[in-house]
Coordinates of C-alpha atoms and ligand atoms in Angstrom, one line a residue:
M159 CA 110.4 91.8 63.3
V160 CA 109.1 95.6 62.7
S161 CA 109.2 98.3 60.9
R162 CA 112.0 100.2 60.5
V163 CA 112.3 104.1 62.7
I164 CA 112.2 106.8 60.6
P165 CA 113.0 109.8 61.7
V166 CA 110.1 113.0 61.7
E167 CA 111.8 116.2 60.9
D168 CA 113.0 118.4 64.5
F169 CA 108.9 120.1 65.8
D170 CA 107.6 122.3 68.4
L171 CA 104.5 120.3 69.0
V172 CA 102.4 122.0 71.9
I173 CA 99.8 119.5 73.9
F174 CA 96.7 122.1 75.3
G175 CA 94.4 119.9 78.9
A176 CA 98.8 118.1 79.2
T177 CA 97.6 117.9 82.6
G178 CA 94.9 115.9 81.8
D179 CA 94.1 111.9 81.3
L180 CA 94.9 111.1 78.3
A181 CA 97.2 113.6 77.7
H182 CA 99.3 111.2 80.7
R183 CA 97.8 108.1 80.2
K184 CA 98.2 107.8 75.9
I185 CA 99.8 111.2 74.7
L186 CA 102.5 111.7 76.7
P187 CA 103.9 108.1 77.0
G188 CA 103.8 107.2 73.2
L189 CA 106.2 110.1 72.4
F190 CA 108.3 108.9 74.6
R191 CA 107.8 105.5 73.3
R192 CA 108.8 107.2 69.1
F193 CA 112.1 109.1 71.2
E194 CA 112.8 106.2 72.9
A195 CA 113.0 104.3 69.4
G196 CA 114.3 107.3 67.0
Q197 CA 112.0 108.9 65.5
I198 CA 112.2 112.4 67.5
P199 CA 114.9 114.2 67.2
P200 CA 116.2 115.3 70.0
S201 CA 116.0 119.3 69.3
S202 CA 112.4 118.9 68.9
R203 CA 110.2 120.3 71.5
I204 CA 106.6 119.4 73.6
I205 CA 105.5 121.6 75.3
G206 CA 102.4 121.6 77.5
A207 CA 100.0 124.3 78.1
A208 CA 96.6 124.3 80.8
R209 CA 95.9 125.9 83.5
T210 CA 97.7 124.8 86.4
E211 CA 101.1 127.3 86.9
Q212 CA 103.7 125.4 87.1
D213 CA 107.1 125.7 85.8
D214 CA 109.0 123.0 83.5
D215 CA 110.2 121.2 85.9
A216 CA 107.0 120.4 88.0
F217 CA 105.6 119.3 84.5
R218 CA 109.0 117.2 84.2
A219 CA 108.3 115.6 87.0
E220 CA 104.7 114.8 86.9
T221 CA 105.2 113.2 82.6
L222 CA 107.9 111.0 84.3
Q223 CA 104.9 110.3 87.2
A224 CA 102.5 108.9 84.5
I225 CA 105.1 107.3 82.0
C226 CA 105.5 105.5 84.8
E227 CA 102.3 104.6 86.0
H228 CA 101.5 103.7 82.2
T229 CA 104.0 101.8 81.2
T230 CA 106.4 99.4 82.1
V231 CA 109.2 102.5 81.9
R232 CA 111.9 102.8 85.3
K233 CA 112.4 105.9 86.5
D234 CA 115.7 105.1 86.4
D235 CA 115.4 104.8 82.8
P236 CA 118.6 107.1 81.2
R237 CA 116.4 107.9 78.2
L238 CA 113.2 109.0 79.9
A239 CA 116.5 111.8 81.9
E240 CA 117.0 113.3 78.3
F241 CA 113.5 112.6 77.0
L242 CA 112.3 115.1 79.9
Q243 CA 114.8 117.5 78.5
L244 CA 112.5 117.9 75.9
L245 CA 109.2 119.2 77.6
G246 CA 108.1 122.3 79.1
Y247 CA 105.2 123.9 80.1
V248 CA 103.2 126.6 80.3
A249 CA 100.3 128.1 82.1
I250 CA 97.7 129.2 79.6
D251 CA 94.3 130.8 80.1
A252 CA 92.7 128.8 77.0
K253 CA 89.6 132.2 77.4
G254 CA 91.3 134.9 78.3
E255 CA 94.8 136.8 77.8
G256 CA 97.8 134.7 80.0
G257 CA 100.4 132.6 78.7
W258 CA 100.0 133.5 75.1
Q259 CA 103.2 135.3 75.0
A260 CA 105.0 132.8 76.8
L261 CA 103.9 130.6 74.5
K262 CA 104.9 132.8 71.2
D263 CA 108.0 133.0 73.0
R264 CA 108.8 129.7 73.2
M265 CA 108.3 128.6 69.8
R266 CA 111.3 127.9 67.3
K267 CA 111.4 129.0 63.3
G268 CA 112.0 126.9 61.1
A269 CA 110.8 124.0 63.2
V270 CA 107.1 121.8 62.3
H271 CA 104.4 123.3 64.6
A272 CA 101.9 121.1 66.2
F273 CA 99.0 122.3 68.7
Y274 CA 97.6 119.4 70.3
F275 CA 93.7 119.9 71.8
S276 CA 93.2 117.2 74.4
V277 CA 90.4 119.8 76.2
A278 CA 86.7 120.2 75.9
P279 CA 85.4 121.0 72.8
A280 CA 84.0 123.7 74.1
L281 CA 87.4 125.6 74.1
F282 CA 89.0 124.2 71.5
G283 CA 87.3 128.0 69.0
D284 CA 88.9 130.0 71.8
I285 CA 92.3 128.2 71.5
A286 CA 91.6 128.3 67.8
E287 CA 91.6 132.4 67.1
R288 CA 93.8 132.7 69.6
L289 CA 96.9 130.6 68.1
A290 CA 96.4 131.8 64.2
G291 CA 95.6 136.1 65.6
R292 CA 98.5 136.1 67.7
G293 CA 100.7 134.4 64.2
I294 CA 101.6 131.4 67.2
A295 CA 100.1 129.1 64.5
D296 CA 101.1 130.2 60.3
A297 CA 100.0 128.2 57.6
N298 CA 102.2 125.1 58.1
S299 CA 101.0 124.1 61.5
R300 CA 98.9 121.7 62.1
I301 CA 95.9 121.3 65.1
V302 CA 95.1 118.0 66.6
V303 CA 91.3 117.1 67.8
E304 CA 90.4 115.4 70.1
K305 CA 86.9 113.0 70.3
P306 CA 84.1 113.5 70.8
F307 CA 84.1 115.6 67.5
G308 CA 80.6 117.1 68.3
R309 CA 77.2 115.0 69.7
D310 CA 75.0 115.3 66.7
L311 CA 75.4 116.8 62.5
A312 CA 74.6 120.6 64.1
S313 CA 77.2 120.6 66.5
A314 CA 80.4 119.1 64.4
R315 CA 79.2 121.4 61.3
A316 CA 79.0 124.7 64.1
L317 CA 82.8 123.2 64.9
N318 CA 84.0 122.6 61.8
A319 CA 82.5 126.5 61.0
T320 CA 84.9 128.0 63.4
L321 CA 87.8 125.5 63.6
A322 CA 87.5 126.6 59.2
Q323 CA 87.8 130.1 60.4
H324 CA 91.1 129.9 60.9
F325 CA 92.6 127.6 59.6
D326 CA 92.4 125.4 56.6
E327 CA 91.4 121.6 56.0
H328 CA 94.5 120.4 55.7
Q329 CA 95.7 121.6 58.2
I330 CA 93.4 120.0 60.8
Y331 CA 94.0 116.4 62.3
R332 CA 90.6 114.5 63.8
I333 CA 91.9 111.7 65.1
D334 CA 89.9 108.7 65.9
H335 CA 92.6 106.4 68.0
Y336 CA 91.3 103.4 65.8
L337 CA 92.6 104.5 63.2
G338 CA 96.1 104.2 64.9
K339 CA 95.6 101.0 65.7
E340 CA 98.4 98.5 63.2
T341 CA 95.7 96.0 63.1
V342 CA 93.0 98.2 62.3
Q343 CA 95.0 99.6 59.1
N344 CA 95.8 96.1 58.4
L345 CA 92.4 95.0 56.5
M346 CA 92.9 98.4 54.2
A347 CA 96.7 95.9 53.1
V348 CA 95.2 92.7 53.4
R349 CA 92.1 93.9 51.1
F350 CA 94.1 96.0 48.6
A351 CA 97.7 94.2 49.7
N352 CA 96.5 90.1 48.1
V353 CA 94.3 89.6 44.8
L354 CA 93.1 86.8 47.2
F355 CA 90.2 88.5 48.8
E356 CA 88.4 91.2 46.2
P357 CA 87.3 89.8 43.7
L358 CA 85.5 87.5 46.1
W359 CA 84.2 90.6 48.5
N360 CA 80.7 91.8 47.6
A361 CA 77.0 90.3 47.9
Q362 CA 77.5 88.3 45.4
Y363 CA 80.0 86.3 47.6
I364 CA 79.3 87.1 51.2
D365 CA 76.8 86.2 52.8
H366 CA 76.8 89.0 55.7
V367 CA 79.8 90.7 58.5
Q368 CA 79.8 90.9 61.9
I369 CA 81.7 93.7 63.2
T370 CA 82.7 93.7 67.5
V371 CA 84.4 95.7 69.9
A372 CA 83.4 94.5 73.1
E373 CA 84.7 95.8 76.6
T374 CA 84.9 94.4 80.6
V375 CA 85.4 97.5 81.4
G376 CA 81.9 99.3 82.8
V377 CA 82.0 103.3 82.8
A378 CA 82.1 103.9 86.6
G379 CA 84.4 107.2 87.3
R380 CA 84.0 108.3 83.6
G381 CA 79.5 108.1 85.1
S382 CA 79.2 111.7 83.6
Y383 CA 80.3 111.7 80.4
Y384 CA 79.0 108.7 79.4
D385 CA 76.4 109.0 80.2
K386 CA 75.4 111.7 78.7
S387 CA 77.0 110.2 75.3
G388 CA 75.7 106.3 74.6
A389 CA 77.4 103.1 72.8
I390 CA 76.4 105.0 69.4
R391 CA 77.7 108.1 69.9
D392 CA 80.7 107.4 72.0
M393 CA 81.4 104.0 69.6
I394 CA 79.3 103.7 66.3
Q395 CA 79.4 106.7 65.2
N396 CA 83.2 107.0 65.2
H397 CA 85.2 103.5 66.1
M398 CA 82.6 101.4 64.5
M399 CA 81.9 103.4 61.4
Q400 CA 85.4 103.7 59.9
L401 CA 85.9 99.5 60.6
L402 CA 82.7 99.4 58.6
C403 CA 84.5 101.8 56.1
L404 CA 87.5 100.1 55.5
I405 CA 85.6 97.4 55.5
A406 CA 83.5 98.4 52.1
M407 CA 84.9 100.6 50.8
E408 CA 86.1 100.9 47.4
P409 CA 90.2 100.1 47.1
P410 CA 91.3 103.8 46.5
Y411 CA 93.2 105.2 43.9
H412 CA 96.2 105.1 45.6
F413 CA 97.3 105.2 49.2
D414 CA 97.0 109.3 49.8
P415 CA 94.8 110.7 52.5
D416 CA 91.9 112.4 50.2
A417 CA 92.3 109.1 48.2
V418 CA 91.8 107.3 50.6
R419 CA 89.1 109.6 52.6
D420 CA 87.2 109.9 49.6
E421 CA 85.9 106.1 49.2
K422 CA 85.2 106.6 52.9
L423 CA 83.1 108.7 53.1
K424 CA 81.1 107.0 49.8
V425 CA 80.5 104.4 52.3
I426 CA 78.8 106.4 55.7
R427 CA 76.5 108.8 52.4
A428 CA 75.5 104.5 51.2
L429 CA 74.6 103.2 54.0
E430 CA 70.5 103.1 55.1
R431 CA 68.8 104.9 57.6
V432 CA 67.5 102.2 60.5
E433 CA 65.3 101.4 61.3
P434 CA 64.0 100.9 64.9
V435 CA 63.7 96.7 64.3
D436 CA 66.9 96.7 63.7
I437 CA 68.4 98.2 67.1
V438 CA 68.6 96.5 70.2
R439 CA 70.4 98.8 73.0
G440 CA 71.1 97.6 76.3
Q441 CA 72.5 98.5 79.8
Y442 CA 74.1 96.5 82.4
Q443 CA 72.4 95.2 85.3
G444 CA 73.4 93.1 88.3
K445 CA 74.9 92.1 91.1
G446 CA 79.1 93.7 91.1
A447 CA 78.5 96.9 88.3
D448 CA 74.8 98.6 87.6
Y449 CA 74.9 101.1 85.2
L450 CA 72.6 103.3 86.5
A451 CA 75.0 103.9 89.6
D452 CA 78.1 103.3 87.5
A453 CA 77.0 106.8 85.7
G454 CA 75.0 107.9 89.1
D455 CA 71.4 108.7 87.0
R456 CA 68.8 105.9 88.0
D457 CA 66.5 106.8 85.5
S458 CA 69.4 107.1 82.8
R459 CA 68.1 105.5 79.3
T460 CA 71.6 105.4 78.3
E461 CA 73.2 102.9 76.2
S462 CA 76.3 100.5 77.7
Y463 CA 75.7 98.3 74.6
V464 CA 73.9 98.0 71.3
A465 CA 73.7 95.5 68.3
M466 CA 72.6 96.8 64.2
K467 CA 71.7 95.8 61.7
V468 CA 73.3 98.0 58.8
R469 CA 72.6 97.7 55.3
I470 CA 74.3 99.7 52.4
S471 CA 72.7 100.4 49.8
N472 CA 75.4 100.3 46.4
W473 CA 76.7 97.8 44.0
R474 CA 78.6 96.0 46.0
W475 CA 76.5 95.3 49.0
Q476 CA 73.6 95.3 47.8
G477 CA 71.2 92.0 49.9
T478 CA 74.5 91.4 52.5
P479 CA 73.7 93.3 56.1
F480 CA 76.9 94.6 58.6
Y481 CA 75.1 93.8 61.9
L482 CA 77.3 95.5 64.8
R483 CA 77.5 95.2 67.5
T484 CA 79.8 96.8 70.8
G485 CA 79.3 97.5 74.8
K486 CA 80.5 97.8 78.0
K487 CA 81.0 95.7 80.4
L488 CA 80.5 91.6 78.3
R489 CA 81.5 88.6 78.6
A490 CA 85.6 89.3 77.5
R491 CA 87.2 92.8 75.8
T492 CA 87.5 92.0 72.2
S493 CA 87.8 93.6 68.8
E494 CA 87.0 91.6 65.4
I495 CA 85.3 91.6 62.2
A496 CA 84.1 88.4 60.7
I497 CA 83.5 87.6 57.2
T498 CA 81.1 84.4 56.2
F499 CA 81.1 83.4 52.6
K500 CA 77.8 82.3 51.3
E501 CA 77.8 78.7 50.7
P502 CA 79.0 77.1 47.5
P503 CA 75.7 76.9 44.9
H504 CA 75.9 73.7 44.4
S505 CA 78.1 70.5 46.1
I506 CA 79.3 67.2 44.2
F507 CA 79.8 65.3 47.6
D508 CA 76.9 63.3 49.7
D509 CA 75.3 64.0 52.7
S510 CA 77.6 63.2 55.1
G511 CA 79.9 65.9 53.4
T512 CA 78.1 69.1 52.4
P513 CA 80.3 71.9 52.5
K514 CA 79.9 74.7 55.0
A515 CA 80.4 77.8 54.7
N516 CA 83.4 79.7 54.4
E517 CA 84.6 82.7 57.7
L518 CA 87.3 85.0 57.8
V519 CA 87.8 86.5 61.2
I520 CA 90.1 89.7 61.1
R521 CA 91.3 89.7 65.6
L522 CA 92.2 93.0 65.6
Q523 CA 92.4 93.2 69.7
P524 CA 93.4 91.4 71.7
N525 CA 95.6 87.9 70.1
E526 CA 96.6 90.4 66.7
G527 CA 95.8 87.7 63.1
M528 CA 93.5 86.7 60.4
N529 CA 91.9 82.7 60.8
L530 CA 90.1 81.7 57.2
K531 CA 88.4 78.7 57.9
V532 CA 88.2 76.2 55.2
M533 CA 87.0 72.0 53.9
I534 CA 88.9 70.1 53.2
K535 CA 88.2 65.9 54.0
E536 CA 88.7 64.5 57.0
P537 CA 91.0 62.1 56.1
G538 CA 91.6 58.3 56.6
P539 CA 89.9 55.2 54.8
G540 CA 85.7 54.8 54.6
G541 CA 84.2 57.9 52.0
M542 CA 85.1 61.4 51.7
R543 CA 83.7 63.2 54.3
L544 CA 84.0 67.0 54.7
V545 CA 85.9 68.9 57.6
Q546 CA 86.5 72.4 58.5
V547 CA 89.5 73.5 59.4
P548 CA 91.6 77.4 60.7
L549 CA 94.0 78.5 58.6
D550 CA 94.8 80.8 62.1
M551 CA 97.7 83.2 62.1
S552 CA 98.8 85.6 64.4
F553 CA 100.5 88.7 63.1
A554 CA 103.3 88.3 66.8
D555 CA 104.1 84.8 65.9
A556 CA 104.1 85.3 61.4
L557 CA 106.2 88.9 62.1
G558 CA 108.1 87.6 65.4
A559 CA 107.1 90.6 67.9
D560 CA 105.8 90.3 70.9
G561 CA 102.3 92.5 71.3
A562 CA 104.2 94.9 73.4
D563 CA 106.3 95.7 70.4
M564 CA 103.4 97.1 68.6
P565 CA 103.3 100.8 68.3
D566 CA 99.7 101.9 70.4
A567 CA 97.5 104.2 68.5
Y568 CA 98.1 107.1 69.7
E569 CA 101.5 106.7 68.8
R570 CA 101.6 106.5 65.4
L571 CA 98.6 109.4 64.9
I572 CA 101.0 111.9 66.3
M573 CA 104.5 111.0 64.0
D574 CA 101.8 111.8 60.8
V575 CA 100.9 115.3 61.7
I576 CA 104.3 115.8 62.6
R577 CA 105.3 114.4 58.9
G578 CA 101.9 116.4 57.5
N579 CA 100.0 113.1 56.4
Q580 CA 96.3 113.1 56.9
T581 CA 95.4 109.3 55.4
L582 CA 94.4 108.0 59.2
F583 CA 92.7 111.1 60.1
M584 CA 89.1 111.5 58.9
R585 CA 87.7 114.9 57.3
G586 CA 85.3 117.2 57.8
D587 CA 82.7 116.2 55.5
E588 CA 83.5 112.1 57.2
V589 CA 83.3 112.9 61.1
E590 CA 79.8 115.3 59.2
A591 CA 78.6 112.4 57.5
A592 CA 78.6 109.7 60.0
W593 CA 76.4 112.1 62.4
A594 CA 74.3 112.7 59.9
W595 CA 74.0 109.5 59.4
T596 CA 73.3 108.3 63.6
D597 CA 71.0 111.1 63.7
P598 CA 67.7 109.8 62.9
I599 CA 68.9 106.9 65.5
I600 CA 69.8 109.1 68.5
N601 CA 66.5 111.2 67.7
A602 CA 63.7 107.8 66.7
W603 CA 65.8 106.6 70.1
E604 CA 64.5 109.2 72.6
D605 CA 61.7 110.0 71.0
S606 CA 60.8 106.5 71.2
K607 CA 61.1 107.3 75.4
R608 CA 62.0 103.1 76.0
R609 CA 64.7 101.5 78.3
P610 CA 66.8 99.6 77.6
E611 CA 67.3 95.8 78.3
P612 CA 69.1 95.1 80.7
Y613 CA 72.1 92.8 80.4
D614 CA 73.7 90.8 83.2
P615 CA 77.9 92.2 83.7
G616 CA 79.6 89.8 82.6
S617 CA 77.4 88.2 80.2
S618 CA 77.4 88.8 76.5
G619 CA 74.9 91.2 75.9
P620 CA 71.2 91.6 76.1
E621 CA 68.5 88.8 74.6
E622 CA 67.1 90.9 72.5
A623 CA 70.0 91.6 70.8
L624 CA 70.4 87.7 70.2
R625 CA 66.3 88.1 68.4
L626 CA 68.1 89.9 65.7
M627 CA 70.5 87.4 64.1
H628 CA 67.4 85.0 64.7
R629 CA 65.5 86.8 62.9
D630 CA 67.6 86.3 59.8
N631 CA 68.6 82.9 60.3
R632 CA 71.7 83.3 61.5
R633 CA 74.3 84.1 64.2
W634 CA 76.6 86.4 67.2
R635 CA 79.5 84.7 66.8
E636 CA 80.5 84.0 71.0
I637 CA 81.9 86.6 72.5
R638 CA 86.4 85.5 73.6
G639 CA 89.4 87.0 75.0
Ligands
BG6_34 C1 86.8 105.6 73.6 C2 86.0 104.9 74.0 O1 87.6 106.2 72.7 O2 87.6 104.1 73.3 C3 86.0 104.5 75.0 O3 85.6 106.6 74.5 C4 86.4 102.8 75.0 O4 84.7 104.3 76.0 C5 87.7 103.1 73.9 O5 87.1 102.4 75.8 C6 88.4 102.0 73.4 O6 89.1 101.8 72.3 P1 90.4 100.7 72.7 O7 91.5 101.8 72.2 O8 90.7 100.2 74.5 O9 89.7 99.6 72.1

């Protein structure tokens, strides 16, 4: 059961960086899937713009190859041939003159205009200035900007200021692709469309929360980007922060862009500064996979793993820690949020039947679903013996759809841009607040001159991370695929 498809308005979408990796892997295949689903009107236009000199047909051939490489679609699929007819291409010089008039000539009056900046942030300003200055974009146009949105507070502020010279905030769509994941949106549905959880959703009933995003891939192939970034900038400041916000925020008064983003912002502002004792950094090092080799720098101190204890200083969460961990080259690819409730305050049973704490695990990927551990009586005579059992639900089984039918995050997000819905995009102040929180963590690390703890590829991360939990008499959940 996949939701009804509501076609979007006729649009012209320009993809800057259309010959790049993200366009090939995500944007173009995602657009094809939405076209195939009947959501994109056949009159719409998708215009690739990049430095390479080529014509429309060459770009169509390139797109065909990219889609076949990154999806299960076959070359001779008739829908693919129809989709390719939507495509056009303009060779553009982002910092110069070439191509801008040709691009302007391609834009149709009356269609929604969206411009996707899938390019290095250093080009955002040049492109924005030319789009606005030459009348290619107008007050109804939208621009979509990719992560990384800055590398610290100062650079994020500068980027926001540059974009603000040419576009209003309601025209700027800052992507965090985690917000486009079905199961991440489901966090809001679970919390705010059920009465069951909300009364217990606070420090009085929740002992702690664990958020894990574990990956099996390393950084080989993108080491030069990753090494300047590290897990805190690459995952914590954006994706993990968004997950934390959706779990911790107050109910917004409405599912409306500013109402949701206001509540997320309050969470970020309430985050306490993380002290060095509450954070562990790691680097995978071992046979077959070595971070330092992948990064191309034997002296690198950049972390490929981070675990931290985070406190939220507000009424709801005072006293409930959130433990975050993410890393590359770990045992399994899994993203999940585990909420451990407190033990019942008093047991009416004798020792053989002490109730254990309930636990709610929301699996974001793979095998999306929910698991609630509850206590029941073990069957049979001979006294009251309690046992904990899982109420386990896989969304695919419950909805009758297999995972392949779940739209990819980019599909959802690009359609939201065309619809003009910013709910799942980050506002400028939200990004800045996230950097304001991460900056001191990063600076303290740089000042310390310490090296990350080594961990074996295929393990659960460094030993030190276990101690972070043991110190609090808690344990990480096992990383399992
Ligand atoms: C990206 C990071 O934003 O997210 C990558 O730059 C990471 O390092 C990726 O691998 C994870 O996304 P997903 O959708 O595979 O969980």
